[in-house]
Amino acid sequence: MAIHVDIETGLKALASDKRLYVLELLKDPVGNFPPQVDGDLIADGVCANWLTERLEVSNPQLPGT
């Protein structure tokens, strides 16, 4: 499945410090987050609650929501 994002939209999305920090954290999920009880950090992704903790924000402020 291909996702098309124009350059301007992509650059605006990356203009957020919080979004850039999320990308940085997700580059090494095993090194940046504790092991998950159910699932794999690589195969299943990172729990959104851990992202909000690292960003020190509440869930509604999580970038992209």
PDB file of N, CA, C and O in Angstrom:
ATOM      1  N   MET A   1       0.846  -1.178   0.000  1.00  0.00           N
ATOM      2  CA  MET A   1       0.000   0.000   0.000  1.00  0.00           C
ATOM      3  C   MET A   1       0.892   1.242   0.000  1.00  0.00           C
ATOM      4  O   MET A   1       1.703   1.440   0.898  1.00  0.00           O
ATOM      5  N   ALA A   2       0.781   2.058  -0.986  1.00  0.00           N
ATOM      6  CA  ALA A   2       1.580   3.276  -1.089  1.00  0.00           C
ATOM      7  C   ALA A   2       0.836   4.437  -0.451  1.00  0.00           C
ATOM      8  O   ALA A   2      -0.374   4.574  -0.598  1.00  0.00           O
ATOM      9  N   ILE A   3       1.577   5.259   0.276  1.00  0.00           N
ATOM     10  CA  ILE A   3       0.995   6.450   0.897  1.00  0.00           C
ATOM     11  C   ILE A   3       1.646   7.650   0.241  1.00  0.00           C
ATOM     12  O   ILE A   3       2.864   7.778   0.235  1.00  0.00           O
ATOM     13  N   HIS A   4       0.818   8.525  -0.314  1.00  0.00           N
ATOM     14  CA  HIS A   4       1.337   9.717  -0.973  1.00  0.00           C
ATOM     15  C   HIS A   4       1.211  10.913  -0.035  1.00  0.00           C
ATOM     16  O   HIS A   4       0.141  11.208   0.466  1.00  0.00           O
ATOM     17  N   VAL A   5       2.326  11.561   0.228  1.00  0.00           N
ATOM     18  CA  VAL A   5       2.342  12.785   1.021  1.00  0.00           C
ATOM     19  C   VAL A   5       3.162  13.791   0.241  1.00  0.00           C
ATOM     20  O   VAL A   5       4.291  13.509  -0.146  1.00  0.00           O
ATOM     21  N   ASP A   6       2.557  14.961  -0.021  1.00  0.00           N
ATOM     22  CA  ASP A   6       3.348  15.942  -0.747  1.00  0.00           C
ATOM     23  C   ASP A   6       4.441  16.495   0.162  1.00  0.00           C
ATOM     24  O   ASP A   6       4.392  16.392   1.385  1.00  0.00           O
ATOM     25  N   ILE A   7       5.449  17.055  -0.436  1.00  0.00           N
ATOM     26  CA  ILE A   7       6.626  17.513   0.299  1.00  0.00           C
ATOM     27  C   ILE A   7       6.264  18.564   1.345  1.00  0.00           C
ATOM     28  O   ILE A   7       6.738  18.506   2.483  1.00  0.00           O
ATOM     29  N   GLU A   8       5.419  19.508   0.991  1.00  0.00           N
ATOM     30  CA  GLU A   8       5.045  20.569   1.935  1.00  0.00           C
ATOM     31  C   GLU A   8       4.369  19.993   3.176  1.00  0.00           C
ATOM     32  O   GLU A   8       4.708  20.347   4.303  1.00  0.00           O
ATOM     33  N   THR A   9       3.446  19.056   2.979  1.00  0.00           N
ATOM     34  CA  THR A   9       2.757  18.426   4.106  1.00  0.00           C
ATOM     35  C   THR A   9       3.735  17.647   4.970  1.00  0.00           C
ATOM     36  O   THR A   9       3.686  17.710   6.195  1.00  0.00           O
ATOM     37  N   GLY A  10       4.647  16.933   4.334  1.00  0.00           N
ATOM     38  CA  GLY A  10       5.640  16.168   5.078  1.00  0.00           C
ATOM     39  C   GLY A  10       6.562  17.055   5.896  1.00  0.00           C
ATOM     40  O   GLY A  10       6.859  16.751   7.056  1.00  0.00           O
ATOM     41  N   LEU A  11       6.995  18.152   5.324  1.00  0.00           N
ATOM     42  CA  LEU A  11       7.873  19.063   6.051  1.00  0.00           C
ATOM     43  C   LEU A  11       7.147  19.741   7.210  1.00  0.00           C
ATOM     44  O   LEU A  11       7.726  19.934   8.281  1.00  0.00           O
ATOM     45  N   LYS A  12       5.890  20.094   7.018  1.00  0.00           N
ATOM     46  CA  LYS A  12       5.115  20.689   8.110  1.00  0.00           C
ATOM     47  C   LYS A  12       4.956  19.698   9.258  1.00  0.00           C
ATOM     48  O   LYS A  12       5.015  20.073  10.419  1.00  0.00           O
ATOM     49  N   ALA A  13       4.749  18.440   8.928  1.00  0.00           N
ATOM     50  CA  ALA A  13       4.596  17.418   9.966  1.00  0.00           C
ATOM     51  C   ALA A  13       5.881  17.276  10.774  1.00  0.00           C
ATOM     52  O   ALA A  13       5.847  17.054  11.984  1.00  0.00           O
ATOM     53  N   LEU A  14       7.030  17.399  10.125  1.00  0.00           N
ATOM     54  CA  LEU A  14       8.309  17.250  10.807  1.00  0.00           C
ATOM     55  C   LEU A  14       8.760  18.524  11.517  1.00  0.00           C
ATOM     56  O   LEU A  14       9.763  18.516  12.219  1.00  0.00           O
ATOM     57  N   ALA A  15       8.002  19.600  11.360  1.00  0.00           N
ATOM     58  CA  ALA A  15       8.371  20.865  11.985  1.00  0.00           C
ATOM     59  C   ALA A  15       8.112  20.857  13.488  1.00  0.00           C
ATOM     60  O   ALA A  15       8.541  21.748  14.204  1.00  0.00           O
ATOM     61  N   SER A  16       7.437  19.861  13.991  1.00  0.00           N
ATOM     62  CA  SER A  16       7.115  19.761  15.412  1.00  0.00           C
ATOM     63  C   SER A  16       8.245  19.065  16.164  1.00  0.00           C
ATOM     64  O   SER A  16       8.657  17.964  15.803  1.00  0.00           O
ATOM     65  N   ASP A  17       8.723  19.692  17.225  1.00  0.00           N
ATOM     66  CA  ASP A  17       9.772  19.078  18.047  1.00  0.00           C
ATOM     67  C   ASP A  17       9.308  17.757  18.637  1.00  0.00           C
ATOM     68  O   ASP A  17      10.076  16.803  18.721  1.00  0.00           O
ATOM     69  N   LYS A  18       8.048  17.686  19.048  1.00  0.00           N
ATOM     70  CA  LYS A  18       7.524  16.449  19.640  1.00  0.00           C
ATOM     71  C   LYS A  18       7.480  15.328  18.597  1.00  0.00           C
ATOM     72  O   LYS A  18       7.821  14.188  18.897  1.00  0.00           O
ATOM     73  N   ARG A  19       7.090  15.633  17.384  1.00  0.00           N
ATOM     74  CA  ARG A  19       7.060  14.607  16.336  1.00  0.00           C
ATOM     75  C   ARG A  19       8.464  14.105  16.020  1.00  0.00           C
ATOM     76  O   ARG A  19       8.688  12.914  15.826  1.00  0.00           O
ATOM     77  N   LEU A  20       9.409  15.016  15.964  1.00  0.00           N
ATOM     78  CA  LEU A  20      10.791  14.613  15.707  1.00  0.00           C
ATOM     79  C   LEU A  20      11.315  13.734  16.844  1.00  0.00           C
ATOM     80  O   LEU A  20      12.034  12.767  16.603  1.00  0.00           O
ATOM     81  N   TYR A  21      10.938  14.068  18.083  1.00  0.00           N
ATOM     82  CA  TYR A  21      11.355  13.269  19.229  1.00  0.00           C
ATOM     83  C   TYR A  21      10.751  11.870  19.155  1.00  0.00           C
ATOM     84  O   TYR A  21      11.427  10.878  19.437  1.00  0.00           O
ATOM     85  N   VAL A  22       9.480  11.779  18.756  1.00  0.00           N
ATOM     86  CA  VAL A  22       8.833  10.464  18.602  1.00  0.00           C
ATOM     87  C   VAL A  22       9.592   9.637  17.574  1.00  0.00           C
ATOM     88  O   VAL A  22       9.876   8.453  17.797  1.00  0.00           O
ATOM     89  N   LEU A  23       9.937  10.228  16.452  1.00  0.00           N
ATOM     90  CA  LEU A  23      10.688   9.504  15.427  1.00  0.00           C
ATOM     91  C   LEU A  23      12.031   9.026  15.962  1.00  0.00           C
ATOM     92  O   LEU A  23      12.462   7.910  15.681  1.00  0.00           O
ATOM     93  N   GLU A  24      12.689   9.886  16.741  1.00  0.00           N
ATOM     94  CA  GLU A  24      13.969   9.514  17.332  1.00  0.00           C
ATOM     95  C   GLU A  24      13.804   8.331  18.279  1.00  0.00           C
ATOM     96  O   GLU A  24      14.595   7.384  18.254  1.00  0.00           O
ATOM     97  N   LEU A  25      12.770   8.353  19.106  1.00  0.00           N
ATOM     98  CA  LEU A  25      12.513   7.242  20.031  1.00  0.00           C
ATOM     99  C   LEU A  25      12.210   5.950  19.283  1.00  0.00           C
ATOM    100  O   LEU A  25      12.663   4.873  19.668  1.00  0.00           O
ATOM    101  N   LEU A  26      11.440   6.057  18.204  1.00  0.00           N
ATOM    102  CA  LEU A  26      11.012   4.866  17.477  1.00  0.00           C
ATOM    103  C   LEU A  26      12.131   4.252  16.625  1.00  0.00           C
ATOM    104  O   LEU A  26      12.004   3.115  16.190  1.00  0.00           O
ATOM    105  N   LYS A  27      13.213   4.996  16.411  1.00  0.00           N
ATOM    106  CA  LYS A  27      14.344   4.419  15.678  1.00  0.00           C
ATOM    107  C   LYS A  27      14.962   3.253  16.445  1.00  0.00           C
ATOM    108  O   LYS A  27      15.519   2.346  15.851  1.00  0.00           O
ATOM    109  N   ASP A  28      14.846   3.283  17.775  1.00  0.00           N
ATOM    110  CA  ASP A  28      15.391   2.211  18.619  1.00  0.00           C
ATOM    111  C   ASP A  28      14.396   1.883  19.732  1.00  0.00           C
ATOM    112  O   ASP A  28      14.622   2.215  20.899  1.00  0.00           O
ATOM    113  N   PRO A  29      13.271   1.258  19.383  1.00  0.00           N
ATOM    114  CA  PRO A  29      12.247   0.998  20.401  1.00  0.00           C
ATOM    115  C   PRO A  29      12.732   0.090  21.530  1.00  0.00           C
ATOM    116  O   PRO A  29      12.372   0.295  22.680  1.00  0.00           O
ATOM    117  N   VAL A  30      13.568  -0.882  21.219  1.00  0.00           N
ATOM    118  CA  VAL A  30      14.062  -1.797  22.256  1.00  0.00           C
ATOM    119  C   VAL A  30      14.954  -1.049  23.250  1.00  0.00           C
ATOM    120  O   VAL A  30      14.909  -1.297  24.451  1.00  0.00           O
ATOM    121  N   GLY A  31      15.735  -0.106  22.769  1.00  0.00           N
ATOM    122  CA  GLY A  31      16.610   0.670  23.638  1.00  0.00           C
ATOM    123  C   GLY A  31      15.910   1.787  24.387  1.00  0.00           C
ATOM    124  O   GLY A  31      16.393   2.254  25.415  1.00  0.00           O
ATOM    125  N   ASN A  32      14.762   2.240  23.872  1.00  0.00           N
ATOM    126  CA  ASN A  32      14.087   3.393  24.460  1.00  0.00           C
ATOM    127  C   ASN A  32      12.852   3.070  25.292  1.00  0.00           C
ATOM    128  O   ASN A  32      12.325   3.952  25.970  1.00  0.00           O
ATOM    129  N   PHE A  33      12.380   1.837  25.234  1.00  0.00           N
ATOM    130  CA  PHE A  33      11.156   1.472  25.949  1.00  0.00           C
ATOM    131  C   PHE A  33      11.324   0.130  26.642  1.00  0.00           C
ATOM    132  O   PHE A  33      12.093  -0.716  26.183  1.00  0.00           O
ATOM    133  N   PRO A  34      10.584  -0.088  27.737  1.00  0.00           N
ATOM    134  CA  PRO A  34      10.666  -1.381  28.422  1.00  0.00           C
ATOM    135  C   PRO A  34      10.003  -2.475  27.585  1.00  0.00           C
ATOM    136  O   PRO A  34       9.185  -2.183  26.707  1.00  0.00           O
ATOM    137  N   PRO A  35      10.346  -3.736  27.860  1.00  0.00           N
ATOM    138  CA  PRO A  35       9.696  -4.835  27.124  1.00  0.00           C
ATOM    139  C   PRO A  35       8.187  -4.821  27.365  1.00  0.00           C
ATOM    140  O   PRO A  35       7.735  -4.457  28.434  1.00  0.00           O
ATOM    141  N   GLN A  36       7.434  -5.209  26.358  1.00  0.00           N
ATOM    142  CA  GLN A  36       5.979  -5.294  26.500  1.00  0.00           C
ATOM    143  C   GLN A  36       5.601  -6.675  27.016  1.00  0.00           C
ATOM    144  O   GLN A  36       6.238  -7.669  26.672  1.00  0.00           O
ATOM    145  N   VAL A  37       4.568  -6.718  27.824  1.00  0.00           N
ATOM    146  CA  VAL A  37       4.083  -7.992  28.364  1.00  0.00           C
ATOM    147  C   VAL A  37       3.457  -8.819  27.249  1.00  0.00           C
ATOM    148  O   VAL A  37       3.738 -10.000  27.095  1.00  0.00           O
ATOM    149  N   ASP A  38       2.606  -8.196  26.462  1.00  0.00           N
ATOM    150  CA  ASP A  38       1.933  -8.870  25.346  1.00  0.00           C
ATOM    151  C   ASP A  38       2.373  -8.224  24.042  1.00  0.00           C
ATOM    152  O   ASP A  38       1.939  -7.132  23.709  1.00  0.00           O
ATOM    153  N   GLY A  39       3.238  -8.875  23.325  1.00  0.00           N
ATOM    154  CA  GLY A  39       3.650  -8.358  22.033  1.00  0.00           C
ATOM    155  C   GLY A  39       5.119  -7.993  21.996  1.00  0.00           C
ATOM    156  O   GLY A  39       5.830  -8.020  23.000  1.00  0.00           O
ATOM    157  N   ASP A  40       5.549  -7.635  20.815  1.00  0.00           N
ATOM    158  CA  ASP A  40       6.943  -7.322  20.543  1.00  0.00           C
ATOM    159  C   ASP A  40       7.059  -5.864  20.118  1.00  0.00           C
ATOM    160  O   ASP A  40       6.267  -5.383  19.297  1.00  0.00           O
ATOM    161  N   LEU A  41       8.024  -5.146  20.664  1.00  0.00           N
ATOM    162  CA  LEU A  41       8.193  -3.731  20.334  1.00  0.00           C
ATOM    163  C   LEU A  41       8.435  -3.501  18.852  1.00  0.00           C
ATOM    164  O   LEU A  41       8.002  -2.488  18.297  1.00  0.00           O
ATOM    165  N   ILE A  42       9.121  -4.413  18.204  1.00  0.00           N
ATOM    166  CA  ILE A  42       9.413  -4.259  16.779  1.00  0.00           C
ATOM    167  C   ILE A  42       8.218  -4.698  15.940  1.00  0.00           C
ATOM    168  O   ILE A  42       7.717  -3.949  15.097  1.00  0.00           O
ATOM    169  N   ALA A  43       7.733  -5.902  16.171  1.00  0.00           N
ATOM    170  CA  ALA A  43       6.660  -6.458  15.347  1.00  0.00           C
ATOM    171  C   ALA A  43       5.316  -5.784  15.597  1.00  0.00           C
ATOM    172  O   ALA A  43       4.538  -5.579  14.664  1.00  0.00           O
ATOM    173  N   ASP A  44       5.035  -5.432  16.847  1.00  0.00           N
ATOM    174  CA  ASP A  44       3.711  -4.918  17.200  1.00  0.00           C
ATOM    175  C   ASP A  44       3.673  -3.421  17.446  1.00  0.00           C
ATOM    176  O   ASP A  44       2.610  -2.826  17.506  1.00  0.00           O
ATOM    177  N   GLY A  45       4.819  -2.811  17.625  1.00  0.00           N
ATOM    178  CA  GLY A  45       4.859  -1.376  17.874  1.00  0.00           C
ATOM    179  C   GLY A  45       4.938  -1.040  19.351  1.00  0.00           C
ATOM    180  O   GLY A  45       4.838  -1.899  20.216  1.00  0.00           O
ATOM    181  N   VAL A  46       5.107   0.232  19.625  1.00  0.00           N
ATOM    182  CA  VAL A  46       5.261   0.737  20.986  1.00  0.00           C
ATOM    183  C   VAL A  46       3.907   1.171  21.523  1.00  0.00           C
ATOM    184  O   VAL A  46       3.104   1.768  20.812  1.00  0.00           O
ATOM    185  N   CYS A  47       3.678   0.880  22.784  1.00  0.00           N
ATOM    186  CA  CYS A  47       2.442   1.290  23.452  1.00  0.00           C
ATOM    187  C   CYS A  47       2.362   2.820  23.480  1.00  0.00           C
ATOM    188  O   CYS A  47       3.318   3.502  23.848  1.00  0.00           O
ATOM    189  N   ALA A  48       1.228   3.374  23.102  1.00  0.00           N
ATOM    190  CA  ALA A  48       1.050   4.827  23.075  1.00  0.00           C
ATOM    191  C   ALA A  48       1.222   5.441  24.458  1.00  0.00           C
ATOM    192  O   ALA A  48       1.676   6.588  24.581  1.00  0.00           O
ATOM    193  N   ASN A  49       0.895   4.692  25.504  1.00  0.00           N
ATOM    194  CA  ASN A  49       1.076   5.218  26.862  1.00  0.00           C
ATOM    195  C   ASN A  49       2.544   5.490  27.153  1.00  0.00           C
ATOM    196  O   ASN A  49       2.880   6.440  27.863  1.00  0.00           O
ATOM    197  N   TRP A  50       3.442   4.655  26.628  1.00  0.00           N
ATOM    198  CA  TRP A  50       4.871   4.886  26.837  1.00  0.00           C
ATOM    199  C   TRP A  50       5.341   6.130  26.094  1.00  0.00           C
ATOM    200  O   TRP A  50       6.210   6.848  26.562  1.00  0.00           O
ATOM    201  N   LEU A  51       4.762   6.371  24.927  1.00  0.00           N
ATOM    202  CA  LEU A  51       5.113   7.589  24.191  1.00  0.00           C
ATOM    203  C   LEU A  51       4.671   8.830  24.965  1.00  0.00           C
ATOM    204  O   LEU A  51       5.421   9.796  25.073  1.00  0.00           O
ATOM    205  N   THR A  52       3.452   8.799  25.501  1.00  0.00           N
ATOM    206  CA  THR A  52       2.971   9.963  26.246  1.00  0.00           C
ATOM    207  C   THR A  52       3.821  10.199  27.491  1.00  0.00           C
ATOM    208  O   THR A  52       4.081  11.341  27.851  1.00  0.00           O
ATOM    209  N   GLU A  53       4.269   9.119  28.140  1.00  0.00           N
ATOM    210  CA  GLU A  53       5.147   9.271  29.308  1.00  0.00           C
ATOM    211  C   GLU A  53       6.465   9.933  28.913  1.00  0.00           C
ATOM    212  O   GLU A  53       6.937  10.842  29.588  1.00  0.00           O
ATOM    213  N   ARG A  54       7.058   9.464  27.830  1.00  0.00           N
ATOM    214  CA  ARG A  54       8.350  10.015  27.390  1.00  0.00           C
ATOM    215  C   ARG A  54       8.215  11.474  26.941  1.00  0.00           C
ATOM    216  O   ARG A  54       9.112  12.280  27.142  1.00  0.00           O
ATOM    217  N   LEU A  55       7.060  11.810  26.331  1.00  0.00           N
ATOM    218  CA  LEU A  55       6.832  13.182  25.865  1.00  0.00           C
ATOM    219  C   LEU A  55       6.331  14.093  26.978  1.00  0.00           C
ATOM    220  O   LEU A  55       6.273  15.314  26.810  1.00  0.00           O
ATOM    221  N   GLU A  56       5.939  13.476  28.111  1.00  0.00           N
ATOM    222  CA  GLU A  56       5.374  14.211  29.238  1.00  0.00           C
ATOM    223  C   GLU A  56       4.156  15.013  28.813  1.00  0.00           C
ATOM    224  O   GLU A  56       4.013  16.206  29.103  1.00  0.00           O
ATOM    225  N   VAL A  57       3.247  14.333  28.090  1.00  0.00           N
ATOM    226  CA  VAL A  57       1.990  14.930  27.649  1.00  0.00           C
ATOM    227  C   VAL A  57       0.855  13.958  27.985  1.00  0.00           C
ATOM    228  O   VAL A  57       1.082  12.795  28.279  1.00  0.00           O
ATOM    229  N   SER A  58      -0.379  14.467  27.919  1.00  0.00           N
ATOM    230  CA  SER A  58      -1.525  13.590  28.093  1.00  0.00           C
ATOM    231  C   SER A  58      -1.871  12.988  26.732  1.00  0.00           C
ATOM    232  O   SER A  58      -1.445  13.482  25.694  1.00  0.00           O
ATOM    233  N   ASN A  59      -2.648  11.928  26.719  1.00  0.00           N
ATOM    234  CA  ASN A  59      -2.975  11.259  25.461  1.00  0.00           C
ATOM    235  C   ASN A  59      -3.539  12.169  24.382  1.00  0.00           C
ATOM    236  O   ASN A  59      -3.131  12.060  23.244  1.00  0.00           O
ATOM    237  N   PRO A  60      -4.467  13.079  24.672  1.00  0.00           N
ATOM    238  CA  PRO A  60      -5.003  13.917  23.587  1.00  0.00           C
ATOM    239  C   PRO A  60      -3.956  14.803  22.924  1.00  0.00           C
ATOM    240  O   PRO A  60      -4.141  15.258  21.814  1.00  0.00           O
ATOM    241  N   GLN A  61      -2.822  15.067  23.568  1.00  0.00           N
ATOM    242  CA  GLN A  61      -1.797  15.930  22.989  1.00  0.00           C
ATOM    243  C   GLN A  61      -0.762  15.157  22.196  1.00  0.00           C
ATOM    244  O   GLN A  61       0.142  15.748  21.626  1.00  0.00           O
ATOM    245  N   LEU A  62      -0.874  13.834  22.135  1.00  0.00           N
ATOM    246  CA  LEU A  62       0.084  13.031  21.393  1.00  0.00           C
ATOM    247  C   LEU A  62       0.053  13.428  19.925  1.00  0.00           C
ATOM    248  O   LEU A  62      -1.009  13.492  19.313  1.00  0.00           O
ATOM    249  N   PRO A  63       1.192  13.749  19.336  1.00  0.00           N
ATOM    250  CA  PRO A  63       1.209  14.163  17.919  1.00  0.00           C
ATOM    251  C   PRO A  63       0.551  13.124  17.019  1.00  0.00           C
ATOM    252  O   PRO A  63       0.724  11.927  17.193  1.00  0.00           O
ATOM    253  N   GLY A  64      -0.237  13.629  16.096  1.00  0.00           N
ATOM    254  CA  GLY A  64      -0.883  12.753  15.125  1.00  0.00           C
ATOM    255  C   GLY A  64      -2.248  12.247  15.569  1.00  0.00           C
ATOM    256  O   GLY A  64      -2.899  11.507  14.842  1.00  0.00           O
ATOM    257  N   THR A  65      -2.700  12.643  16.764  1.00  0.00           N
ATOM    258  CA  THR A  65      -4.022  12.197  17.203  1.00  0.00           C
ATOM    259  C   THR A  65      -4.994  13.336  17.184  1.00  0.00           C
ATOM    260  O   THR A  65      -4.652  14.462  17.131  1.00  0.00           O
TER     261      THR A  65
END
